[in-house]
Short mmCIF file of C-alpha atoms and ligand atoms in Angstrom, two decimals:
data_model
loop_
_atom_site.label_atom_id
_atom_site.label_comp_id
_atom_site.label_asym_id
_atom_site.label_seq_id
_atom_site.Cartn_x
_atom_site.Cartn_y
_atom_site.Cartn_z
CA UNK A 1 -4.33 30.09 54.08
CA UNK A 2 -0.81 28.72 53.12
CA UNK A 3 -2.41 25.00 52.81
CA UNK A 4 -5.14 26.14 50.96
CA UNK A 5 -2.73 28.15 48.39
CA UNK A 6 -1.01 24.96 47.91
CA UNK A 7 -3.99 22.25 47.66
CA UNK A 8 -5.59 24.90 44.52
CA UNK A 9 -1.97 24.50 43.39
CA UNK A 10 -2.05 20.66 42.63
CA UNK A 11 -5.62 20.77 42.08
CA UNK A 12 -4.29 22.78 39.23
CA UNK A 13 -1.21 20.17 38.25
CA UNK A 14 -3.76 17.77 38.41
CA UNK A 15 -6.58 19.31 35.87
CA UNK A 16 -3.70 20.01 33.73
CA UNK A 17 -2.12 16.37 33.66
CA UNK A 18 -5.70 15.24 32.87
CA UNK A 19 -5.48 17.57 29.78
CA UNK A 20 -2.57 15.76 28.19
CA UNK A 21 -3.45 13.72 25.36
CA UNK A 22 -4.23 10.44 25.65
CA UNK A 23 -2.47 7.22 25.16
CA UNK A 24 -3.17 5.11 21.79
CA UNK A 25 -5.01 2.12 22.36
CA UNK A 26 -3.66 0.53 19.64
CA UNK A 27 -0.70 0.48 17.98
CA UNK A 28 -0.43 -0.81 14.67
CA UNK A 29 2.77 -1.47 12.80
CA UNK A 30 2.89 -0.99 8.90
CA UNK A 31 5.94 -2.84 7.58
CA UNK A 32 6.14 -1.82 3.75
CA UNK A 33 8.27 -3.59 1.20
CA UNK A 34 8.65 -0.82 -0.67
CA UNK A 35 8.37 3.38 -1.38
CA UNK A 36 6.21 3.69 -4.52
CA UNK A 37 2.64 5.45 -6.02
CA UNK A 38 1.44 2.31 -4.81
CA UNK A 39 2.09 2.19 -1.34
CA UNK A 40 1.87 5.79 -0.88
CA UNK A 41 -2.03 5.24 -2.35
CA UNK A 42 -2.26 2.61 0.13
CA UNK A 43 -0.86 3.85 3.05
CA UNK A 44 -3.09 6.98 2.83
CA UNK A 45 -6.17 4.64 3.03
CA UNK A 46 -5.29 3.07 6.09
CA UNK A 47 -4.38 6.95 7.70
CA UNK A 48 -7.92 8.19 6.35
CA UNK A 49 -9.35 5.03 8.05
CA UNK A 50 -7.30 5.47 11.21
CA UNK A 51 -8.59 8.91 11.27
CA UNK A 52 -12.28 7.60 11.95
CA UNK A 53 -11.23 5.80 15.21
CA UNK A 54 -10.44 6.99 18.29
CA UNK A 55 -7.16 5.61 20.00
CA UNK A 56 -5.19 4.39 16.71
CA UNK A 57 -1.39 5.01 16.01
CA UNK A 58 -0.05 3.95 12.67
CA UNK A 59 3.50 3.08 12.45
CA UNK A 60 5.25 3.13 9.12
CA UNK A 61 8.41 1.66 7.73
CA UNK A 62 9.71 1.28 3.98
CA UNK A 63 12.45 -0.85 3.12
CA UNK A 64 12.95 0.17 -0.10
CA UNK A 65 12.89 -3.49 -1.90
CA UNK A 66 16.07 -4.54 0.85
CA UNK A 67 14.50 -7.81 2.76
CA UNK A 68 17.61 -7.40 5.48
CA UNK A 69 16.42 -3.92 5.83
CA UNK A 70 12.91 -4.93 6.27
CA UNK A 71 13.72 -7.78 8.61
CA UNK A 72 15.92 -5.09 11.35
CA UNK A 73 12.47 -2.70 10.95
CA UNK A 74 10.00 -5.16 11.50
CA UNK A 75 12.57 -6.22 15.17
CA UNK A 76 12.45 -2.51 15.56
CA UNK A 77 8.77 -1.60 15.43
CA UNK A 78 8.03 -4.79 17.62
CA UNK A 79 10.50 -3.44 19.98
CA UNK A 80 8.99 0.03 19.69
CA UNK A 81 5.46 -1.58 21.61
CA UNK A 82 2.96 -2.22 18.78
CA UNK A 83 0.20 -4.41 19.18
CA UNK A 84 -0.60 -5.59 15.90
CA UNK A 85 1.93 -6.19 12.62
CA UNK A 86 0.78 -5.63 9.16
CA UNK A 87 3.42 -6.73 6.56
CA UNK A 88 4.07 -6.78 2.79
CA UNK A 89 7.33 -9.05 2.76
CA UNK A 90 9.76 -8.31 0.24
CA UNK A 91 10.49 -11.87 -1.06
CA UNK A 92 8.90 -14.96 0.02
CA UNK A 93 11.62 -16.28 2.28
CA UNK A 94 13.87 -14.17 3.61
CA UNK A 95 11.85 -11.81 5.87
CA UNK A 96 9.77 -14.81 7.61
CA UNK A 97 12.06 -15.27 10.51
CA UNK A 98 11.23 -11.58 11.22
CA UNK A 99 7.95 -12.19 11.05
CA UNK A 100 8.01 -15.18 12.88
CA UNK A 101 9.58 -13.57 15.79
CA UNK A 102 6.87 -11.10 15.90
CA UNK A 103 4.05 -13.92 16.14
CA UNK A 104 5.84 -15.88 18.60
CA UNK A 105 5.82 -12.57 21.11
CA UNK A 106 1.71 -12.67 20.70
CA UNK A 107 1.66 -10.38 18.25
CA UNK A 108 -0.81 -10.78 15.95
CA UNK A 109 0.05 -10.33 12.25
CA UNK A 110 -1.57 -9.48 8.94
CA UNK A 111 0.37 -10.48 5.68
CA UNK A 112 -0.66 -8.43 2.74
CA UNK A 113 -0.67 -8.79 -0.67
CA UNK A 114 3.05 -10.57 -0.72
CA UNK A 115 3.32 -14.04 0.68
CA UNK A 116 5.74 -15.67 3.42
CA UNK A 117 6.92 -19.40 3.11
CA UNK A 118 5.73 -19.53 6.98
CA UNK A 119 2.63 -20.06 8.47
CA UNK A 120 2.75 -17.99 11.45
CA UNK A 121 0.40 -15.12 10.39
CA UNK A 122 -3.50 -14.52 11.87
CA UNK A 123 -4.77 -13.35 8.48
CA UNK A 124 -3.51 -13.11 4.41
CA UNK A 125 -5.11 -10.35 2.15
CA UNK A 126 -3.84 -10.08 -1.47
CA UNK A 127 -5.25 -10.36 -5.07
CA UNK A 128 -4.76 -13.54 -6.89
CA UNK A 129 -1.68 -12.76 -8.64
CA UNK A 130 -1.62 -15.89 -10.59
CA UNK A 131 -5.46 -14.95 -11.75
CA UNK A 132 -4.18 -11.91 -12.88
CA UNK A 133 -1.18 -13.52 -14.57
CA UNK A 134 -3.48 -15.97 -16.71
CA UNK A 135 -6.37 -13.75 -17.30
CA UNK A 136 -2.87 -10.83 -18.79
CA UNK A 137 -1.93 -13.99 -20.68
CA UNK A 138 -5.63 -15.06 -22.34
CA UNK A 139 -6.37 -10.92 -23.09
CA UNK A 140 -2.57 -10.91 -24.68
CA UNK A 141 -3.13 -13.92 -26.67
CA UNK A 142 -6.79 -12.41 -27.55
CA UNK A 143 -5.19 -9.36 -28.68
CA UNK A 144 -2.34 -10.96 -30.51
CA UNK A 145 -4.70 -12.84 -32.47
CA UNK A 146 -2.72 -15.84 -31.35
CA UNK A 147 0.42 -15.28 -32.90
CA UNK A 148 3.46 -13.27 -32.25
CA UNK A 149 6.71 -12.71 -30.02
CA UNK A 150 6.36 -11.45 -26.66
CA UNK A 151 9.14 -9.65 -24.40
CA UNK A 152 8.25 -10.33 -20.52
CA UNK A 153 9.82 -8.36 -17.93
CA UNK A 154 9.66 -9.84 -14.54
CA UNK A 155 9.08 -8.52 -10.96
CA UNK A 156 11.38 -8.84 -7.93
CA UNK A 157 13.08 -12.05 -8.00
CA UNK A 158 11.69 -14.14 -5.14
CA UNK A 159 8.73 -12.41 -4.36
CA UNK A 160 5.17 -14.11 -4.63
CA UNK A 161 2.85 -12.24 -7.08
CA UNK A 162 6.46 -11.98 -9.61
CA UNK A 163 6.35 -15.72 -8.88
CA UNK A 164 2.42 -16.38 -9.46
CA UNK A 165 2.10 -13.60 -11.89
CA UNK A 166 4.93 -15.60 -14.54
CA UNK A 167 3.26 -19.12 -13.57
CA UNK A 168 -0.73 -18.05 -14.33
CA UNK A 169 0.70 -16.22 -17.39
CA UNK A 170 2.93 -19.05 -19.05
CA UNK A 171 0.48 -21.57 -18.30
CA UNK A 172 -2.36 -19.09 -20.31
CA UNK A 173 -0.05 -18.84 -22.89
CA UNK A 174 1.09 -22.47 -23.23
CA UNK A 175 -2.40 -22.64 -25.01
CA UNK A 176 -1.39 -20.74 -28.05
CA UNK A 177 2.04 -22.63 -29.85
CA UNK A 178 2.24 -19.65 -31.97
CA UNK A 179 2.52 -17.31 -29.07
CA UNK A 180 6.59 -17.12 -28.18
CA UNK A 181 7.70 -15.46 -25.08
CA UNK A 182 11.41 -14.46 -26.70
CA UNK A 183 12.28 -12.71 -23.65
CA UNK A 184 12.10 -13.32 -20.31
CA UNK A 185 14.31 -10.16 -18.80
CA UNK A 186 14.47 -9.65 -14.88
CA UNK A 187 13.27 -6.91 -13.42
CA UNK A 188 12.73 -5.80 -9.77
CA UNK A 189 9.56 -3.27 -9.93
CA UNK A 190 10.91 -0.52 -10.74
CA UNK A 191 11.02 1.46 -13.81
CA UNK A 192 14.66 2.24 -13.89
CA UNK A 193 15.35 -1.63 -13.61
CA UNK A 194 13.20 -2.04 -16.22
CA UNK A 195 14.42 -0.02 -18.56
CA UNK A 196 18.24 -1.14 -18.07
CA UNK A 197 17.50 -4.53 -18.50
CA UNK A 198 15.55 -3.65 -22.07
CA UNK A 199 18.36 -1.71 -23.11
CA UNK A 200 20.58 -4.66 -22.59
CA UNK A 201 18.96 -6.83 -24.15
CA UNK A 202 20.49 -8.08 -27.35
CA UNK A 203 18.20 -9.39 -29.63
CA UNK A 204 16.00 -7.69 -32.12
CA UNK A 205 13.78 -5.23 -30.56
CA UNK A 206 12.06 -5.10 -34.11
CA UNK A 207 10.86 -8.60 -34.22
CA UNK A 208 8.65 -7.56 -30.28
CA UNK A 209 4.68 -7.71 -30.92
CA UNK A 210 4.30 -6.96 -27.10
CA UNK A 211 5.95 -6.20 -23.92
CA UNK A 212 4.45 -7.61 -20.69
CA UNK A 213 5.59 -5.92 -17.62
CA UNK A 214 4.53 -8.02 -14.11
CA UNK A 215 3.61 -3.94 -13.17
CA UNK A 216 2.99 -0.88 -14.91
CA UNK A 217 6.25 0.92 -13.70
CA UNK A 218 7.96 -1.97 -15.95
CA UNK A 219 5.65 -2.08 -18.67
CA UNK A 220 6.52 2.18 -18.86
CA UNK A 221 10.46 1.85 -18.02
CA UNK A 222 10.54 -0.71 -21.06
CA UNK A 223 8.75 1.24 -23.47
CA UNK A 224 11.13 4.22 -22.68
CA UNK A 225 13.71 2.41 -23.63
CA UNK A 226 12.13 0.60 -26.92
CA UNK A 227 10.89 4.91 -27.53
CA UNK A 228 14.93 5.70 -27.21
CA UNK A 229 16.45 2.70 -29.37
CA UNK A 230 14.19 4.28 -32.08
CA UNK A 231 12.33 0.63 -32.58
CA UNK A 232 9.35 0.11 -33.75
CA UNK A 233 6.70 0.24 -30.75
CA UNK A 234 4.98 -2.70 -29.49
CA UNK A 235 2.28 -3.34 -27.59
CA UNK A 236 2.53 -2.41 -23.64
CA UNK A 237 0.62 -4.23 -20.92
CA UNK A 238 1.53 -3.92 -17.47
CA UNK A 239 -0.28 -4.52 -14.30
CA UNK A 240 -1.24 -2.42 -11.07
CA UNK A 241 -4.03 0.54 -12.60
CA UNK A 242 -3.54 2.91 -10.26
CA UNK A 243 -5.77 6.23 -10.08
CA UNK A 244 -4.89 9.34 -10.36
CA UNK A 245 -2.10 11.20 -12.43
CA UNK A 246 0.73 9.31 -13.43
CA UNK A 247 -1.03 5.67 -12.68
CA UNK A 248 -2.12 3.03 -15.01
CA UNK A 249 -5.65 3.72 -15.82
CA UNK A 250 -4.25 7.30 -17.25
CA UNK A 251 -1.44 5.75 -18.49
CA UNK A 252 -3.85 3.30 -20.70
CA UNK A 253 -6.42 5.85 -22.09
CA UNK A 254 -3.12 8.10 -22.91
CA UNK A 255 -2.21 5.44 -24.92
CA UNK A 256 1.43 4.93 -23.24
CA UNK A 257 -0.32 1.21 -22.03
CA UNK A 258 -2.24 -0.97 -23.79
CA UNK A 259 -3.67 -2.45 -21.12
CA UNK A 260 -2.98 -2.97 -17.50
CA UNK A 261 -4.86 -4.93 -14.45
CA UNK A 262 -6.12 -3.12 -11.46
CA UNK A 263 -4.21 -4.47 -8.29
CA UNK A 264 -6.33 -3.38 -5.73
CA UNK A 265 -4.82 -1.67 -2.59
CA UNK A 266 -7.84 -1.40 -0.19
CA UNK A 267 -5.71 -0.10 2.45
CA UNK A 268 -9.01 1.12 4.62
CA UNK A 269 -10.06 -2.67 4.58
CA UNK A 270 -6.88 -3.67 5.78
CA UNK A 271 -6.79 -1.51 8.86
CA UNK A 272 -10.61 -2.51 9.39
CA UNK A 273 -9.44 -6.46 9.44
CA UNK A 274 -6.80 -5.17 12.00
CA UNK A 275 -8.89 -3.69 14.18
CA UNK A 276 -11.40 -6.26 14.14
CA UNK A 277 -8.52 -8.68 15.16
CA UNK A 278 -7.52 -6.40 17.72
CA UNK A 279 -10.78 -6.81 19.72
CA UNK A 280 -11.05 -9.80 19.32
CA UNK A 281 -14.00 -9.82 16.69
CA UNK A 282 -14.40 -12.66 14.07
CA UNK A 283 -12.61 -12.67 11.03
CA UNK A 284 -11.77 -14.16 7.56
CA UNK A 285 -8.04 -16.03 7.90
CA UNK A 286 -7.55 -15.39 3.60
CA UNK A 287 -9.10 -12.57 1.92
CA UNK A 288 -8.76 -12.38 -1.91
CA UNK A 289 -10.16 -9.57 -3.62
CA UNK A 290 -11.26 -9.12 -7.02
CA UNK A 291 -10.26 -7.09 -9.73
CA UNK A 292 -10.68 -6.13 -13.24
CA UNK A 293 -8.90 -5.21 -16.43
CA UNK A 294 -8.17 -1.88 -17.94
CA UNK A 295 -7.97 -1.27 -21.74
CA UNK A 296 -8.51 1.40 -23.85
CA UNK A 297 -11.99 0.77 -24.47
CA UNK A 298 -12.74 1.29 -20.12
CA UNK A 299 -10.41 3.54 -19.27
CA UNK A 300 -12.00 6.77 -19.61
CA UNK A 301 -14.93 6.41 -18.04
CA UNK A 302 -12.57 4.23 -14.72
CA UNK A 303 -10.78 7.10 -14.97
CA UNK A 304 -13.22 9.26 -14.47
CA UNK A 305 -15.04 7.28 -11.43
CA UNK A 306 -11.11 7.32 -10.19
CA UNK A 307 -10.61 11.27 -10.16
CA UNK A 308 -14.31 11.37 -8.53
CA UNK A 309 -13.01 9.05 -5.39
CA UNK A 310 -10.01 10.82 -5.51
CA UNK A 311 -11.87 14.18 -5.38
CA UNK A 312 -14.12 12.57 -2.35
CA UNK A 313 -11.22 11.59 -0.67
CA UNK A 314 -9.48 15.20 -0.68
CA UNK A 315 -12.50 16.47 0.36
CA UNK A 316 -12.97 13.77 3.56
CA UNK A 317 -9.19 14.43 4.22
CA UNK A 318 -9.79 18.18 4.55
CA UNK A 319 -13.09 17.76 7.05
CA UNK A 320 -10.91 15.89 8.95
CA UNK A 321 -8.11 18.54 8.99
CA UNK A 322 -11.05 20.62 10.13
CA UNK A 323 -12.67 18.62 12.63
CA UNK A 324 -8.82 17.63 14.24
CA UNK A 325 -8.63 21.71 14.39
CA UNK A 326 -11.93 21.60 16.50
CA UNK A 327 -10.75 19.41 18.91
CA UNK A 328 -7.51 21.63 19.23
CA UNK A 329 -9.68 24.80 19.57
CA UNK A 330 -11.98 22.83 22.36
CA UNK A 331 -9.49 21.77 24.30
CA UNK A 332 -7.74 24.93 24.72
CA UNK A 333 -10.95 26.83 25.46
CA UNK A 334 -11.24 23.79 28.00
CA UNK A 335 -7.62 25.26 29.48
CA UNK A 336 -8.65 28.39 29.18
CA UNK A 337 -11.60 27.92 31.55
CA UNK A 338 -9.82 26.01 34.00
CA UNK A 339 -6.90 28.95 34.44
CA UNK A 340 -10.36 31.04 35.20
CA UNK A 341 -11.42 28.68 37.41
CA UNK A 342 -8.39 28.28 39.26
CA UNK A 343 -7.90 32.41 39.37
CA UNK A 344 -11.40 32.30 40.35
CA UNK A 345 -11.18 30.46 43.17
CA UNK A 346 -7.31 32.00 44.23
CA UNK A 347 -8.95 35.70 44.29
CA UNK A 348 -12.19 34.50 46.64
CA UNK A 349 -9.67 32.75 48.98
CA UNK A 350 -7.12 36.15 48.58
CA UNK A 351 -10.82 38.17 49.59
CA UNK A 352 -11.48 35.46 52.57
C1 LIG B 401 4.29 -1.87 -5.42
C2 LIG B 401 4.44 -3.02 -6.33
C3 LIG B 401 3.42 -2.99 -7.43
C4 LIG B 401 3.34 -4.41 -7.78
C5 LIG B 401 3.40 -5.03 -6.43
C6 LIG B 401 3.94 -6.40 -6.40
O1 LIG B 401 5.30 -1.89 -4.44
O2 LIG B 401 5.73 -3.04 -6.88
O3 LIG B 401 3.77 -2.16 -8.48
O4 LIG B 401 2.19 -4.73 -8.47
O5 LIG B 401 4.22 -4.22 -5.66
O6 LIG B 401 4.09 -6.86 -5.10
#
């Protein structure tokens, strides 16, 4: 009787250890340059994504534009046991040792949208930035009727699509003599950046036809500080479109842009290429994606077709709040019938 009291006992343990939830079976770390609408946008596309496979843990670090920082949390997630590395380096050079550490463990990694001056990566996935640069440059020139004074503010110093955006833009512009870039002011991304480095400027805000910031957040930084010297406004162009409030595409049909270029994030296609690599299915080394430019004259109706996909995506979000909330409810009702089972069986051996 004793025996049998303790073999329903582990029998029990047992079931219940079986009802633990189980491991990953892949790991994926997201190294992130950067904390902005831009990331956050794109890191919610690879969670929805992540969400419709079984087995996937997403591991997310931000290094807020600091490559030393980004270099210690790229050792750190390796460490930490993931399987694959996905990486947006802050500037070209310095965070490629990280990265190359990484790789050399067998790690596979996917560099996105920012380049590395090493080799050691399985795939690349970006937009051309210095398309985007020349094809800002032509529209500008276009729009400028190819003559006029131009204030640039740059991205992050050292890293790629600041890099390719200034080359495909200059080298558009070196097409129109009568087009002067007077300013050239760094910047680093981010609006507040952006803004100082207008306000510093000395020379004659007046004499400005239009301000091109490599992203949106400079474009809008500059313009609030152009809007507070009292100057007369320019033209605003600026590059990243993002949907939704506060991003580019509103930003242009509010008339606060000009124009801006949409920098795709695609964040579900870059968890899609990491699982693919991760068993061991074919796959493109480079992927480029397209993209398209925003002016006044698209913007409503992209920013309608935006709210609709960001409507859908609320709405996929929230079944799979609800479906995640099934599973709970199933698994307890699972527990539930195994304590009856177990009682069950204690009270016919109790009767025996
Ligand atoms: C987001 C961002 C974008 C910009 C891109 C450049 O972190 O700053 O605004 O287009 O990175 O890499």
């Amino acid at each position: 009787m004793r025996n049998s009291f303790i073999s329903i006992l582990m029998f029990t343990a047992i079931l219940f250890m079986g009802c633990k939830q189980a491991e990953p079976k892949y790991i994926i770390g997201v190294s992130q340059c950067s904390e902005d609408i831009w990331r956050d946008w794109q890191n919610a596309e690879m969670r929805m994504e992540a969400n419709f496979h079984e087995g996937v843990e997403l591991r997310f670090t931000a290094a807020h534009d600091d490559s030393e920082l980004q270099s210690s949390q790229i050792d750190s997630l390796v460490e930490s046991g993931i399987n694959l590395l996905i990486v947006a380096p802050n500037q070209l050079s310095s965070v490629s040792p990280a990265i190359d550490r990484a790789y050399d463990k067998g790690i596979p990694v996917i560099v996105f949208e920012r380049k590395t001056d090493s080799r050691k990566y399985s795939a690349f996935v970006s937009a051309d930035n210095y398309e985007m640069g020349h094809l800002m440059g032509e529209y500008i020139a276009t729009q400028l009727g190819g003559k006029g004074q131009i204030m640039e503010v740059k991205g992050l110093k050292g890293s790629s699509p600041a890099e390719e955006r200034y080359n495909g833009f200059h080298v558009a512009l070196a097409a129109y003599p009568d087009i002067k870039v007077v300013a050239e002011l760094q910047g680093d991304w981010t609006e507040p950046t952006a803004y100082q480095a207008v306000k510093n400027w000395k020379g004659d805000m007046n004499s400005i036809d239009l301000v091109f910031g490599h992203n949106d957040r400079s474009a809008i930084g500059a313009r609030k500080a152009f809007e507070e010297r009292g100057a007369k406004l320019p033209m605003f162009c600026g590059i990243d479109a993002l949907p939704g409030p506060d991003g580019g595409i509103q930003q242009v049909r509010d008339s606060l842009l000009d124009a801006s270029y949409i920098y795709p994030t695609h964040g579900d296609q870059l968890l899609q290429l990491a699982l693919d690599i991760l068993d061991g299915k074919e796959y493109p080394r480079e992927t480029l994606f397209t993209s398209a430019l925003v002016t006044r004259d698209n913007a409503t109706v992209l920013l309608l077709e935006s709210d609709e996909v960001v409507r859908q995506a609320h709405n996929l979000i929230k079944l799979q709040k609800k479906a995640a909330s099934y599973l709970e409810q199933l698994s307890t009702q699972r527990i539930i019938s195994l304590l009856a089972l177990v009682l069950l069986a204690l009270l016919a051996l109790i009767l025996v």
